[in-house]
XYZ file of C-alpha atoms in Angstrom:
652
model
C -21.253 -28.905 -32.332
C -18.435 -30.559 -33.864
C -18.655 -34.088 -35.204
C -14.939 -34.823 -33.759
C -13.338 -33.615 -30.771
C -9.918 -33.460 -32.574
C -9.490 -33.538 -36.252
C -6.338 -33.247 -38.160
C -3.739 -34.780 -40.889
C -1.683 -36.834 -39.190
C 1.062 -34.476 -39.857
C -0.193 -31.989 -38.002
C -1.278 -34.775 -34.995
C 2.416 -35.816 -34.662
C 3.651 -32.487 -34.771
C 1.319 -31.619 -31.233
C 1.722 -32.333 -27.773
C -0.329 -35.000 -25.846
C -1.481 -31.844 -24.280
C -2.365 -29.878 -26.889
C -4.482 -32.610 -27.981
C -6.094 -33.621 -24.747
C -6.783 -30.151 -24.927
C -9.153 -30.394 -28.062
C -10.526 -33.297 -26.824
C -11.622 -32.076 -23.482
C -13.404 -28.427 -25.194
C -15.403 -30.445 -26.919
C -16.543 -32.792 -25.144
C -19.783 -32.231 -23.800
C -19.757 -34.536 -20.812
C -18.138 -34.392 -17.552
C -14.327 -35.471 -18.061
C -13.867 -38.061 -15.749
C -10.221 -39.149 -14.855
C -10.934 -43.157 -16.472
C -11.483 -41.259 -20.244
C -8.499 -38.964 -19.357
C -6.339 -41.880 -19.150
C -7.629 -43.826 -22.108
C -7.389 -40.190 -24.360
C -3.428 -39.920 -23.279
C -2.937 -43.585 -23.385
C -4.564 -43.740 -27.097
C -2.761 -40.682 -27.890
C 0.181 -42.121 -27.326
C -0.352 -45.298 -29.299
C -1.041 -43.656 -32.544
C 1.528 -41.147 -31.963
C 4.100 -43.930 -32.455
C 2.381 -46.333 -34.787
C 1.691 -43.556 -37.031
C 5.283 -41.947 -37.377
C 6.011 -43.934 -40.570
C 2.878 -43.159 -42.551
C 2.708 -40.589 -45.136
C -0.590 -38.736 -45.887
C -3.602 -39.599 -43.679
C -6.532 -37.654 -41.882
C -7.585 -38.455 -38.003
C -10.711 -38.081 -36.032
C -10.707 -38.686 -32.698
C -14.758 -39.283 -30.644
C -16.463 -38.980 -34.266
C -20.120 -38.344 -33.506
C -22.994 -40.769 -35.269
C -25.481 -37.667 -35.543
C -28.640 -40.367 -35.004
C -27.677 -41.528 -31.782
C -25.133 -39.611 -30.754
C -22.529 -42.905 -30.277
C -18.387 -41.893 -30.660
C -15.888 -43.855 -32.652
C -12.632 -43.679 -30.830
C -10.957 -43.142 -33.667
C -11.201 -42.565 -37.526
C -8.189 -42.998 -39.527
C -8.416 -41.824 -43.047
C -5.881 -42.947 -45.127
C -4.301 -44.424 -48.705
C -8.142 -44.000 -49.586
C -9.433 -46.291 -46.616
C -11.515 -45.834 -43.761
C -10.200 -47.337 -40.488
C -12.018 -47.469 -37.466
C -10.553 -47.714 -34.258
C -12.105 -49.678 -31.208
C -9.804 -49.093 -28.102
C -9.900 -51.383 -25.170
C -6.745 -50.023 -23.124
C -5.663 -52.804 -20.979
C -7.497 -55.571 -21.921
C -6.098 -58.923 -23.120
C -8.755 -60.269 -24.527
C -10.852 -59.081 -27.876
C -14.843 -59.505 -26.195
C -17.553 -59.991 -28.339
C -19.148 -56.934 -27.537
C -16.726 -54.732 -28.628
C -16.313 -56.809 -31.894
C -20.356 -55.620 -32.490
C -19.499 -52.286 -31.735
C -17.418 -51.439 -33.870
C -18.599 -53.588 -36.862
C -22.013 -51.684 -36.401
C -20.496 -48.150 -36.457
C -19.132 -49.512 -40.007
C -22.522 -50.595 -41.078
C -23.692 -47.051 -39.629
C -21.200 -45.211 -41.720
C -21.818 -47.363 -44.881
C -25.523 -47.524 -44.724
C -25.954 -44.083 -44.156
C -22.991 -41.447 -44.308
C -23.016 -40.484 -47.874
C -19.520 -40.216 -47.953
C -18.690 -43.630 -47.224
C -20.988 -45.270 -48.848
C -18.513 -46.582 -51.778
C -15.546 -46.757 -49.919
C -14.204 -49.728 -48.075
C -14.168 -49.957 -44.322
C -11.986 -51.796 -42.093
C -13.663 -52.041 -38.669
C -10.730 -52.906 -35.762
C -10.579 -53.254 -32.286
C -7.099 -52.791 -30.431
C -7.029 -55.062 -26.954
C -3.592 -52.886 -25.851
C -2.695 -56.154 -23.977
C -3.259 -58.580 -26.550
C -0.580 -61.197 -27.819
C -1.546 -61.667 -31.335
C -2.599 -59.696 -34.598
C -5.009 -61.087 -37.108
C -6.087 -59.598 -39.783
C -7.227 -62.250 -42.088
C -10.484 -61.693 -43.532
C -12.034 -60.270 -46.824
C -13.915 -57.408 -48.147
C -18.016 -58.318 -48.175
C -20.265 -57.254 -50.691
C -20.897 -54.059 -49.490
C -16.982 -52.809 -48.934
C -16.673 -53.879 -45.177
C -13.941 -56.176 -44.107
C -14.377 -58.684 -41.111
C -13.662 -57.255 -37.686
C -9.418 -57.105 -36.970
C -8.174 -57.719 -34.012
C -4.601 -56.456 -33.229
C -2.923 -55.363 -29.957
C -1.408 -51.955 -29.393
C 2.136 -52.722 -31.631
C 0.691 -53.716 -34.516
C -1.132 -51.056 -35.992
C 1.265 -49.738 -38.303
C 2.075 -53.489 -39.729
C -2.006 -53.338 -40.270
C -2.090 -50.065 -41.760
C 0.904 -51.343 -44.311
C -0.362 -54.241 -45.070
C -4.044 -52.875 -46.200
C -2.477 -49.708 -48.088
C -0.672 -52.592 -50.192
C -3.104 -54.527 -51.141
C -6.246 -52.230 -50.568
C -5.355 -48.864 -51.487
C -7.792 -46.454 -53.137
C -8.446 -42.823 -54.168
C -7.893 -40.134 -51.545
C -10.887 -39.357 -49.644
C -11.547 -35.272 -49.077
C -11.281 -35.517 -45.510
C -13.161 -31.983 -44.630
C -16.107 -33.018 -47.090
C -16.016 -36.725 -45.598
C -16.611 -34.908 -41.632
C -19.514 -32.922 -43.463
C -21.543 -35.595 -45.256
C -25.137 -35.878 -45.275
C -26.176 -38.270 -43.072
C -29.544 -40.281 -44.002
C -30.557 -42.895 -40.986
C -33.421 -44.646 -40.718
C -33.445 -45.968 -37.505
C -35.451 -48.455 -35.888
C -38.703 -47.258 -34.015
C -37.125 -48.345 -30.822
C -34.357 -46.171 -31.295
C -36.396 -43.436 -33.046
C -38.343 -42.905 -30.120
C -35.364 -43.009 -27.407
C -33.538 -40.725 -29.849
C -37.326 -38.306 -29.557
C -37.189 -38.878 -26.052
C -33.743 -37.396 -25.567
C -34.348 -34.572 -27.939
C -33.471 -35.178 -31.400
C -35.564 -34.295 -34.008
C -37.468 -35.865 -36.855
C -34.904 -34.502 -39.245
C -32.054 -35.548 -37.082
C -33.007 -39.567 -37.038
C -34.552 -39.828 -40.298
C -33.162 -39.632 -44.207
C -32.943 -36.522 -45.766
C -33.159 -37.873 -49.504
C -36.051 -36.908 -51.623
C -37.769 -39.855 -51.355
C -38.470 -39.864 -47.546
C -38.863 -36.264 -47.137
C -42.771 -36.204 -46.672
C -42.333 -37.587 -43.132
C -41.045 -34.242 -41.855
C -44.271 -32.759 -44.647
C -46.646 -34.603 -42.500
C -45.402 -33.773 -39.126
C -45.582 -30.261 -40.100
C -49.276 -30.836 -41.611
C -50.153 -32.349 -38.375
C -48.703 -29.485 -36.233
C -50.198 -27.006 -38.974
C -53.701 -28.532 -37.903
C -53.103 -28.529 -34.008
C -51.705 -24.821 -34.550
C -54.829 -23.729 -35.667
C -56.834 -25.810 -33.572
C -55.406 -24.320 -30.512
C -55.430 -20.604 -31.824
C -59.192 -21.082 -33.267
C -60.419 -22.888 -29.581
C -61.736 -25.740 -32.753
C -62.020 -29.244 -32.300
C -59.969 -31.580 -34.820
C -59.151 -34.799 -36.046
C -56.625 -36.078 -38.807
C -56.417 -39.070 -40.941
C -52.961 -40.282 -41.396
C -52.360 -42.730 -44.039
C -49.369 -44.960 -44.686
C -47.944 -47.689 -46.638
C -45.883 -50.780 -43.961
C -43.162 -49.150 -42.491
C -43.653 -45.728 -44.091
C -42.868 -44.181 -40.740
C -46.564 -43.213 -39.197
C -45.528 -44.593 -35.910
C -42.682 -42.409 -35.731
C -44.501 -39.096 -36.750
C -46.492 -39.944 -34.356
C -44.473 -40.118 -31.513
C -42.626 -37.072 -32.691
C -46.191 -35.250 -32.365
C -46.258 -36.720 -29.028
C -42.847 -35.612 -28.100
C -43.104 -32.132 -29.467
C -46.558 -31.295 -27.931
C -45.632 -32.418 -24.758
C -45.688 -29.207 -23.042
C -46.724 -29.340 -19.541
C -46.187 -25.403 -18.767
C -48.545 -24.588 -21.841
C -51.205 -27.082 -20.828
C -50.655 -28.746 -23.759
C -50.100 -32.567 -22.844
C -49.786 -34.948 -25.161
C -50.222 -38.356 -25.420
C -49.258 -41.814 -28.322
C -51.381 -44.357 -27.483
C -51.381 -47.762 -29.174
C -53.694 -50.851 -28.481
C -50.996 -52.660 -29.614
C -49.720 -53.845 -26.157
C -46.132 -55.571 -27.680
C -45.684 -52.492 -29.124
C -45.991 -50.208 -25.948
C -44.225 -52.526 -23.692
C -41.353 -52.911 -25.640
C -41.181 -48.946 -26.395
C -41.658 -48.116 -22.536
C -39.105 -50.522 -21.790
C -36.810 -49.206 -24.606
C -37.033 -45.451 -23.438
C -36.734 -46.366 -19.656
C -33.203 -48.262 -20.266
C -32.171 -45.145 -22.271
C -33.082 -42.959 -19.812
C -31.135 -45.419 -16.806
C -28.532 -45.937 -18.780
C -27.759 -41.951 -20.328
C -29.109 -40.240 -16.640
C -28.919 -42.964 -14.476
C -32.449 -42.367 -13.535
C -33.805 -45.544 -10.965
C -35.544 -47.490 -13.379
C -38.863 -47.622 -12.143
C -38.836 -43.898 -12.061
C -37.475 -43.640 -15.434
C -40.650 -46.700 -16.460
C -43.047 -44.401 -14.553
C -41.926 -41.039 -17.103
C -42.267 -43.404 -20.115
C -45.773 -44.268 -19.238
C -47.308 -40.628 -19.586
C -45.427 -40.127 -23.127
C -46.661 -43.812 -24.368
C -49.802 -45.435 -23.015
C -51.893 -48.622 -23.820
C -54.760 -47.403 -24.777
C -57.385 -49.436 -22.809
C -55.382 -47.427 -19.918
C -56.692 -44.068 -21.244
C -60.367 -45.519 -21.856
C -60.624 -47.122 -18.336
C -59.530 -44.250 -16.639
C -61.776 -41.797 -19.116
C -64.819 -44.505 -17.575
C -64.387 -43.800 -13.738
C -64.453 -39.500 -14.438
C -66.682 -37.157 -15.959
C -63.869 -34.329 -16.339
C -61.625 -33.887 -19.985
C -58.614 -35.641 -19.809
C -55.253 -33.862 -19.251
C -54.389 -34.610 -22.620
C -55.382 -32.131 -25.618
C -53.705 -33.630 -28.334
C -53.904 -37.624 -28.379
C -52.367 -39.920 -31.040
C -54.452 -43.013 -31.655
C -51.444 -45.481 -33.598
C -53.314 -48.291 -35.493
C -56.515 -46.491 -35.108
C -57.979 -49.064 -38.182
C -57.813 -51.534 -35.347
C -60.559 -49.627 -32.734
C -62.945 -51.996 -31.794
C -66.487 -52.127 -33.296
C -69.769 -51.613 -30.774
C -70.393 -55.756 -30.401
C -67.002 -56.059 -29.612
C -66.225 -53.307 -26.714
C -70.033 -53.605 -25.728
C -68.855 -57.625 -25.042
C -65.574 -56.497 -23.295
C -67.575 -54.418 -21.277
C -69.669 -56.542 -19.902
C -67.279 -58.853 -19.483
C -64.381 -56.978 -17.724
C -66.282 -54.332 -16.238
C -69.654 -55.043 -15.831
C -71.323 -52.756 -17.461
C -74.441 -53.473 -19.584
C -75.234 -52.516 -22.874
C -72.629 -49.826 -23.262
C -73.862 -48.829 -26.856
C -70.426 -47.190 -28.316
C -67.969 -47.997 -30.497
C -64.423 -47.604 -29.728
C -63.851 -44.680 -32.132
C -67.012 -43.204 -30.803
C -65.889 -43.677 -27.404
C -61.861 -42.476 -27.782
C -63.515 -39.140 -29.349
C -66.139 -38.243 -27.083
C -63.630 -38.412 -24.381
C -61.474 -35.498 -26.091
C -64.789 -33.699 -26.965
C -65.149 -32.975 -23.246
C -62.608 -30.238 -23.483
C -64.606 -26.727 -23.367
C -62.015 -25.608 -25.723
C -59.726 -27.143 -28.661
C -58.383 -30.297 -28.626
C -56.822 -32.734 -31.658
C -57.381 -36.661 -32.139
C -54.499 -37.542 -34.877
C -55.566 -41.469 -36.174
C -52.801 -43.492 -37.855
C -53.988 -45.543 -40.132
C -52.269 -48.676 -41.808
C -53.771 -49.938 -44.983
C -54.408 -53.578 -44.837
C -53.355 -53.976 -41.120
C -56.605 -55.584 -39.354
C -55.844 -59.113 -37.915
C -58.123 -59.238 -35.507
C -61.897 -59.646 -35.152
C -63.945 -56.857 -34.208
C -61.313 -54.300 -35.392
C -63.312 -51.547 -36.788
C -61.339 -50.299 -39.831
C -61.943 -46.744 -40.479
C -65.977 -46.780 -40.537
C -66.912 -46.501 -37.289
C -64.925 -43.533 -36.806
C -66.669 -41.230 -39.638
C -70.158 -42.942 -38.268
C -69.168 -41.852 -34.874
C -68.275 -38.182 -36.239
C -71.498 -37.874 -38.647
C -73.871 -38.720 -35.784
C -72.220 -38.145 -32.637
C -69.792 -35.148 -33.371
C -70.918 -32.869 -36.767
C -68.772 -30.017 -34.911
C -65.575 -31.854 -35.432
C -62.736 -30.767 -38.345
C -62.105 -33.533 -40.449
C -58.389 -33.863 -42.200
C -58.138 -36.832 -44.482
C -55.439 -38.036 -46.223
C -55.629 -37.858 -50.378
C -54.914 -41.532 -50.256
C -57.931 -42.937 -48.139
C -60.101 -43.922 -51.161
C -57.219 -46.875 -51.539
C -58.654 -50.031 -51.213
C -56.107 -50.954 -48.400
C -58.165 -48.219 -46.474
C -61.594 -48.795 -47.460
C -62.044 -52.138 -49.294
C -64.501 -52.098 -51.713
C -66.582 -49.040 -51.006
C -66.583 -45.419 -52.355
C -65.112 -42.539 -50.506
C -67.567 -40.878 -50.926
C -69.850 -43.056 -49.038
C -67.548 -42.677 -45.547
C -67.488 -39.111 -46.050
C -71.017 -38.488 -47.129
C -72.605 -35.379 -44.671
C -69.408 -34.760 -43.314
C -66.945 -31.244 -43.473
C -63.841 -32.500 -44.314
C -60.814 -31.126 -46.020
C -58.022 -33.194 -48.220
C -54.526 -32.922 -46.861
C -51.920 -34.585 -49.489
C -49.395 -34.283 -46.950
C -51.500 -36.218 -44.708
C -50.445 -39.554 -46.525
C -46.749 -41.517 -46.038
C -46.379 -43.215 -49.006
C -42.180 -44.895 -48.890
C -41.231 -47.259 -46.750
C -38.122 -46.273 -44.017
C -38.392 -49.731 -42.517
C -36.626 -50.914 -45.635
C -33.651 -48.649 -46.279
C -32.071 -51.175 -48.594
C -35.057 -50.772 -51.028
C -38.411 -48.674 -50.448
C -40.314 -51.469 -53.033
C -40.935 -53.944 -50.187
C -44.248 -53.193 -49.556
C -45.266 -53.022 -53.200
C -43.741 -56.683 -53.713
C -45.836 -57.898 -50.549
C -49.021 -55.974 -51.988
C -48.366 -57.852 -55.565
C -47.326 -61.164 -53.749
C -50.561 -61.302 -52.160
C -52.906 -60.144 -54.780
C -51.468 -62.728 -56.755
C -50.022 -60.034 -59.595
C -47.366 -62.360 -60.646
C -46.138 -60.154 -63.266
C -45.776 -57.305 -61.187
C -44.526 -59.650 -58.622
C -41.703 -60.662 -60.496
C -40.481 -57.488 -61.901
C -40.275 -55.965 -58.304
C -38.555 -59.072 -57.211
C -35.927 -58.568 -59.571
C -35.469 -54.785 -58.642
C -35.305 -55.891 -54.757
C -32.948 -58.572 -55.014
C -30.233 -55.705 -55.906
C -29.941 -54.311 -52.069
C -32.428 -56.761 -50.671
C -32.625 -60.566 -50.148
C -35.352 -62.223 -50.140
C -34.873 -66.495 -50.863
C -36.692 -69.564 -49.661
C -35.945 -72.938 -48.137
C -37.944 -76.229 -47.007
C -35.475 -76.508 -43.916
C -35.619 -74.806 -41.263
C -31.884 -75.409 -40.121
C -30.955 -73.544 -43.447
C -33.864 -71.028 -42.764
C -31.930 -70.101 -39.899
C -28.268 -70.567 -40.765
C -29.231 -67.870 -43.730
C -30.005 -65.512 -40.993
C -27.186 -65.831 -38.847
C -24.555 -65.662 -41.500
C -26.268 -62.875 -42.826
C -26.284 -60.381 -39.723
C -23.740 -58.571 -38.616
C -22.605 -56.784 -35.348
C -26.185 -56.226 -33.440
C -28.495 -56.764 -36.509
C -31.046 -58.260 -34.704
C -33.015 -61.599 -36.513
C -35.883 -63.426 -35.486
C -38.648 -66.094 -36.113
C -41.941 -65.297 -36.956
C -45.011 -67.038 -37.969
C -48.877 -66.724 -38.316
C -51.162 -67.212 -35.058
C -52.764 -69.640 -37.395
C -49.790 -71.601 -37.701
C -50.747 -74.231 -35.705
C -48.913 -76.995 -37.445
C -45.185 -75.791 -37.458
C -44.522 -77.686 -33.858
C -42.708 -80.199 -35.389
C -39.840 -77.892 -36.518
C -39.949 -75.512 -32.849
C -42.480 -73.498 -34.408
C -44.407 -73.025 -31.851
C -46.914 -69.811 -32.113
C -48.765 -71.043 -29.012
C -46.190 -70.417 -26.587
C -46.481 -66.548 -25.948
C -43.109 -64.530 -25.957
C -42.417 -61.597 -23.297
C -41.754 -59.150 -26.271
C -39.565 -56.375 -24.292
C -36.882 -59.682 -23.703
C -37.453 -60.812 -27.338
C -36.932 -57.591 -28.995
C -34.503 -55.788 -26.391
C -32.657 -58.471 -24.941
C -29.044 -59.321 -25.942
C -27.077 -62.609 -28.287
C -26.513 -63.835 -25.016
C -29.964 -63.766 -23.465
C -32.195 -67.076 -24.390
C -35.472 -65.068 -24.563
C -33.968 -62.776 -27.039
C -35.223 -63.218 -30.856
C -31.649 -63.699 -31.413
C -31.680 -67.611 -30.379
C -34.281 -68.205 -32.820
C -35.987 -70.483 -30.293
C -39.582 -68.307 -29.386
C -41.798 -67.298 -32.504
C -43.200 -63.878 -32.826
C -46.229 -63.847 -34.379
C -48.290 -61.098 -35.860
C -49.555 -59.461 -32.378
C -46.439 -59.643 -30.825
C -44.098 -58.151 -33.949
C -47.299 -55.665 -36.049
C -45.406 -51.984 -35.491
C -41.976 -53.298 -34.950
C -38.918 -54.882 -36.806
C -36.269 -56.586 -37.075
C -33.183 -56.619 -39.601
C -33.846 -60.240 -40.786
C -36.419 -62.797 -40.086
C -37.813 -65.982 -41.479
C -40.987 -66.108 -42.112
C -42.492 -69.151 -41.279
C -45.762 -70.310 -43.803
C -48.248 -72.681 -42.845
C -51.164 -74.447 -44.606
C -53.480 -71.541 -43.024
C -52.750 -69.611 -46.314
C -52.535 -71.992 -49.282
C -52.027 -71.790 -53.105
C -54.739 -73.758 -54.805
C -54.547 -73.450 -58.516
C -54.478 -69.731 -59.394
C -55.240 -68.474 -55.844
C -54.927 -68.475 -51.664
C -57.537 -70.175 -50.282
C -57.548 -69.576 -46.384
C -57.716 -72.412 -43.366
C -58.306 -72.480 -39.670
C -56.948 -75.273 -37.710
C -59.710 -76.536 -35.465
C -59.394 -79.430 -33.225
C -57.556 -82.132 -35.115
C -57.886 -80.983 -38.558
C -58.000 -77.950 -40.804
C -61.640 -76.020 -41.805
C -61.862 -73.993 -44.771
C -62.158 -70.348 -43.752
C -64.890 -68.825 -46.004
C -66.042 -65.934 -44.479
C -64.912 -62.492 -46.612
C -63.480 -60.676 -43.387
C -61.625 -63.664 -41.344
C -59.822 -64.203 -44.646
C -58.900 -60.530 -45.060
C -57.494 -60.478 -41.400
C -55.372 -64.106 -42.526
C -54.052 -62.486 -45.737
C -53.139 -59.333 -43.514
C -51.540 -61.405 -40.988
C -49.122 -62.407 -43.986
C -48.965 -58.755 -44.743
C -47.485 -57.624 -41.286
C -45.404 -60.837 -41.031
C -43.385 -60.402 -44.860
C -43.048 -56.157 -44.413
C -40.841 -56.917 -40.621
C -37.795 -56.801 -42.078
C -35.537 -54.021 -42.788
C -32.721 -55.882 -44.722
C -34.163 -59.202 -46.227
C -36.003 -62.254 -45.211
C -36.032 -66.248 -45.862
C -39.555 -67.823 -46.187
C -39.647 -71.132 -44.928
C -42.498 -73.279 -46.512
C -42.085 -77.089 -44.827
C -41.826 -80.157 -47.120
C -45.078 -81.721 -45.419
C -45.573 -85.160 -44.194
C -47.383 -87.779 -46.426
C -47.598 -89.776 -42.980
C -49.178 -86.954 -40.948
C -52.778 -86.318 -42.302
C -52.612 -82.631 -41.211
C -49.113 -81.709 -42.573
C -49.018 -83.414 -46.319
C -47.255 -82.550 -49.221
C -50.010 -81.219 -51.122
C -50.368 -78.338 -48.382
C -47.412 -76.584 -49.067
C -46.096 -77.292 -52.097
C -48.392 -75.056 -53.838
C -47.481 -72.306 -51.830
C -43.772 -73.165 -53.057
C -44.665 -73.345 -56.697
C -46.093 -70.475 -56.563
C -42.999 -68.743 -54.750
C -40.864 -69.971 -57.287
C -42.908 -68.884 -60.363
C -42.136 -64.870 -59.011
C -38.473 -65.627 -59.240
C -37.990 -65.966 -55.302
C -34.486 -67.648 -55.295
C -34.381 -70.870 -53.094
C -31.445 -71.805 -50.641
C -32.065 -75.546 -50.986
């Protein structure tokens, strides 16, 4: 397929017909031609011819494909060593604000991720035909994209003189500028709606040599289950990862590729992460609506079998004795299974059903091991990702396999003996008795959350350990493509946010659960947010992140992102001295949490909350209140200090 319906110099475009042009347009496109995008071909056609007839030089694209998500630009002008992008709204009068994002995000597309363009400038413009006015005022940001122009159908060749004059550059190769490499890395809601409607793992992700051992583990993974299947053998595989390293998205691709109904070979991503599911269900059954017009609740109904909650799967595994459909299942999070007190007490509790003597892992496993033939259990595994009590970790599913399930095929990452993994303990003391096999490619180790800089995680990891001198020399690396400052006011907190975004970047608040003192400044992690509004919803919606008025907190954002957020840090997680100490706000006052495990799951909280953002973030760390005895100074200015000694710049 051809990235452009119509490509030529714009010597050759003047010399055609509007038919002869229509004509390339309409080949390639793939859709039906209906007789509203006739019009608005011939009408733009038309536009450019005449506007254009002065210019010397110059390449044109007409419906440019974005590979990742298959969205057009109108038009791409080439020219004087620019690239201009052309937003078309034929008969409109007025320049909306939705068209302004549009188009500014196909320039952050192109410069974030089209090789080609990635040192050029861009000028992102939108044409209202009907318009009265041109303006074109604006400057270049950091990164080579000017502000959004807005002209009206008779001024584009004023525009186009007026940049070449004071903006020219060296000629771009238009044929190798079509062909660039193209390296996205796209969120995980629109990885898996760009799954969902076919694309492939190598078609939504980067290509660069960093990144490539996503499409290595996929194929490890489908290695296993290839085998599996062929030998009738029962397996399971260990899939490590560091934040945002992509495990959720190979394993939705699993999901996606192994769901093959006429092969009985159904499978199944199931989370227990339920802000993660709803938001993804909701995600793919708007894609579906809006690219098939599927009804909605049938489109919700499709999502459901590809993604499931996975207290879904368990309950309905309870109430029958036979295998599920299901022979491949992806468990995401699996580090966060519940131990045998705690689904024994939800049990009992929500079911009635005494003394049901399993852990989840145990549980999750025996259900695939009814299968009379093969069947594959694929666990992702986040290091340092357990927030909650009575999540497992990764014990209780080798205990569960060395004394439920000896027949099973064990795959382990080369990475698992990390402490992120295992804490304190030898590998050799999980795997002890067991057959297992080391799979290097069984391990993500770069972050694709953070395509400005893959170091994010390893500043978090140093930033919590308190390895200030690593700290500080990955600080100074990150600030290069990524931002990452302070402030003691929220108003600047999120000012910094909303100046920093552009198009549909979407920002947020977030906080701890544990931040129970943050009220004062609308930090309120108590009131719950509906996270399919919060993370789907658009500028205009009040339960979208984007009016930074509902807090996310660690439940509601672990597994998903944002562009920018502020991080909101309260006296849960201090700096005393030379180290965190960790609190739990009880009552009226704060208790010292000393307990090895609740202040692992604090200091992971922290972890989730600083590796959300895929461009930069702004800590806020409130001045305290000497005349509130559960808010003073002394709280927080440690954890301030202590900021400031890595280098972290402040906005103040």
């Amino acid at each position: 397929m051809n990235r452009a319906y119509y490509e030529a110099s714009v010597k050759t475009f003047l010399s055609q017909s509007e038919i002869q042009i229509l004509g390339f347009l309409a080949t390639n496109n793939q859709f039906r031609l209906e007789e509203l995008q006739r019009n608005t071909w011939i009408k733009q056609i038309q536009i450019l011819k005449r506007e254009l007839a002065g210019i010397q030089g110059g390449y044109i694209l007409f419906e440019y494909t974005i590979p990742r998500i298959g969205n057009r630009i109108d038009t791409v002008l080439l020219y004087n060593g620019l690239i201009f992008l052309f937003e078309f709204k034929v008969g409109e009068y007025q320049f909306s604000e939705e068209a302004k994002d549009q188009v500014i995000d196909y320039a952050l597309d192109l410069k974030n991720f089209h090789k080609e363009s990635h040192d050029q400038k861009i000028i992102p413009i939108v044409v209202a035909t009907n318009a009265s006015h041109l303006l074109f005022h604006g400057h270049f940001s950091k990164d080579g994209i000017f502000d959004v122009v807005l002209c009206n159908d008779k001024n584009i060749s004023k525009l186009m003189e007026h940049f070449s004059q004071y903006f020219s550059d060296s000629i771009i190769d238009p044929k190798k500028w079509r062909d660039s490499i193209y390296m996205p890395t796209p969120t995980i809601i629109e990885a898996a709606q760009a799954l969902y409607r076919g694309h492939s793992v190598a078609e939504i992700s980067r290509s660069d040599a960093g990144a490539t051992n996503l499409t290595a583990t996929t194929n490890a993974i489908n290695r296993i289950i290839e085998d599996s299947k062929r030998n009738c053998k029962k397996s399971i595989c260990l899939v490590t990862g560091v934040p945002g390293s992509g495990k959720t998205l190979a394993g939705l691709n699993i999901a996606n590729e192994r769901h093959r109904f006429d092969e009985t070979e159904h499978a199944v991503f199931l989370s227990g992460n339920q802000p993660l599911v709803d938001v993804l269900q909701e995600a793919l059954a708007r894609d579906e609506f809006k690219h098939n017009g599927t009804p909605k609740s049938a489109a919700l109904r499709k999502a459901k079998s590809f993604i499931q909650i996975i207290h879904h799967f368990r309950d309905d595994a309870i109430s029958v004795p036979n295998a599920p459909i299901e022979k491949v299942a992806i468990f995401d999070e699996a580090q966060r299974a519940w131990d045998k007190p705690s689904l024994d007490n939800f049990m009992k509790r929500k079911k009635g059903i005494s003394d049901f003597g399993m852990s989840e892992p145990e549980f999750l496993i025996r259900i695939m091991n009814r299968h009379d033939d093969w069947a594959v259990i694929v666990c992702l595994i986040g290091g340092g990702q357990e927030i909650n009590t009575g999540e497992a970790g990764i014990k209780e599913w080798f205990e569960a396999l060395r004394n439920k399930f000896p027949n099973w095929c064990i795959f382990v990452s080369d990475r698992l003996e990390d402490n992120e993994y295992i804490g304190d303990q030898a590998l050799e003391q999980y795997l002890s008795g067991l057959d297992y096999q080391i799979v290097e490619d069984l391990h993500l180790s770069v972050s694709l959350r953070s395509f400005r800089s893959e170091k994010v995680s390893e500043f978090v990891k140093a930033l919590l350990d308190v390895d200030l001198n690593h700290a500080k020399a990955v600080y100074q690396d990150l600030q290069k493509n990524y931002p990452i400052v302070m402030t003691r006011d929220i108003v600047k907190a999120k000012h910094w946010v909303q100046t920093h975004a552009r198009g549909t970047e979407r920002y947020g608040i977030t906080a701890s659960s544990g931040a129970r003192r943050l009220r004062k400044y609308g930090v309120w992690v108590q009131s719950k947010i509906e996270a399919k509004n919060w993370f789907l919803n658009a500028k205009q919606d009040v339960r979208s992140s984007y009016f930074l008025e509902e807090t996310a907190t660690e439940f509601d954002i672990q597994g998903l992102e944002l562009d920018w957020t502020i991080i909101c840090w309260d006296a849960n997680m201090r700096f005393e001295h030379t180290a965190f100490q960790y609190y739990d706000f009880k009552g009226a006052k704060w208790q010292r949490v000393n307990n090895l495990v609740a202040k692992s799951y604090i200091k992971n909280t922290y972890r989730v909350l600083l590796t959300r953002a895929r461009q930069g973030f702004v800590i806020f760390v409130p001045p305290g209140d000497e005349d509130d005895y559960s808010r003073p100074r002394e709280y927080y200015d440690g954890i301030y200090e202590y900021l400031k000694l890595i280098g972290i710049e402040s906005i103040d």
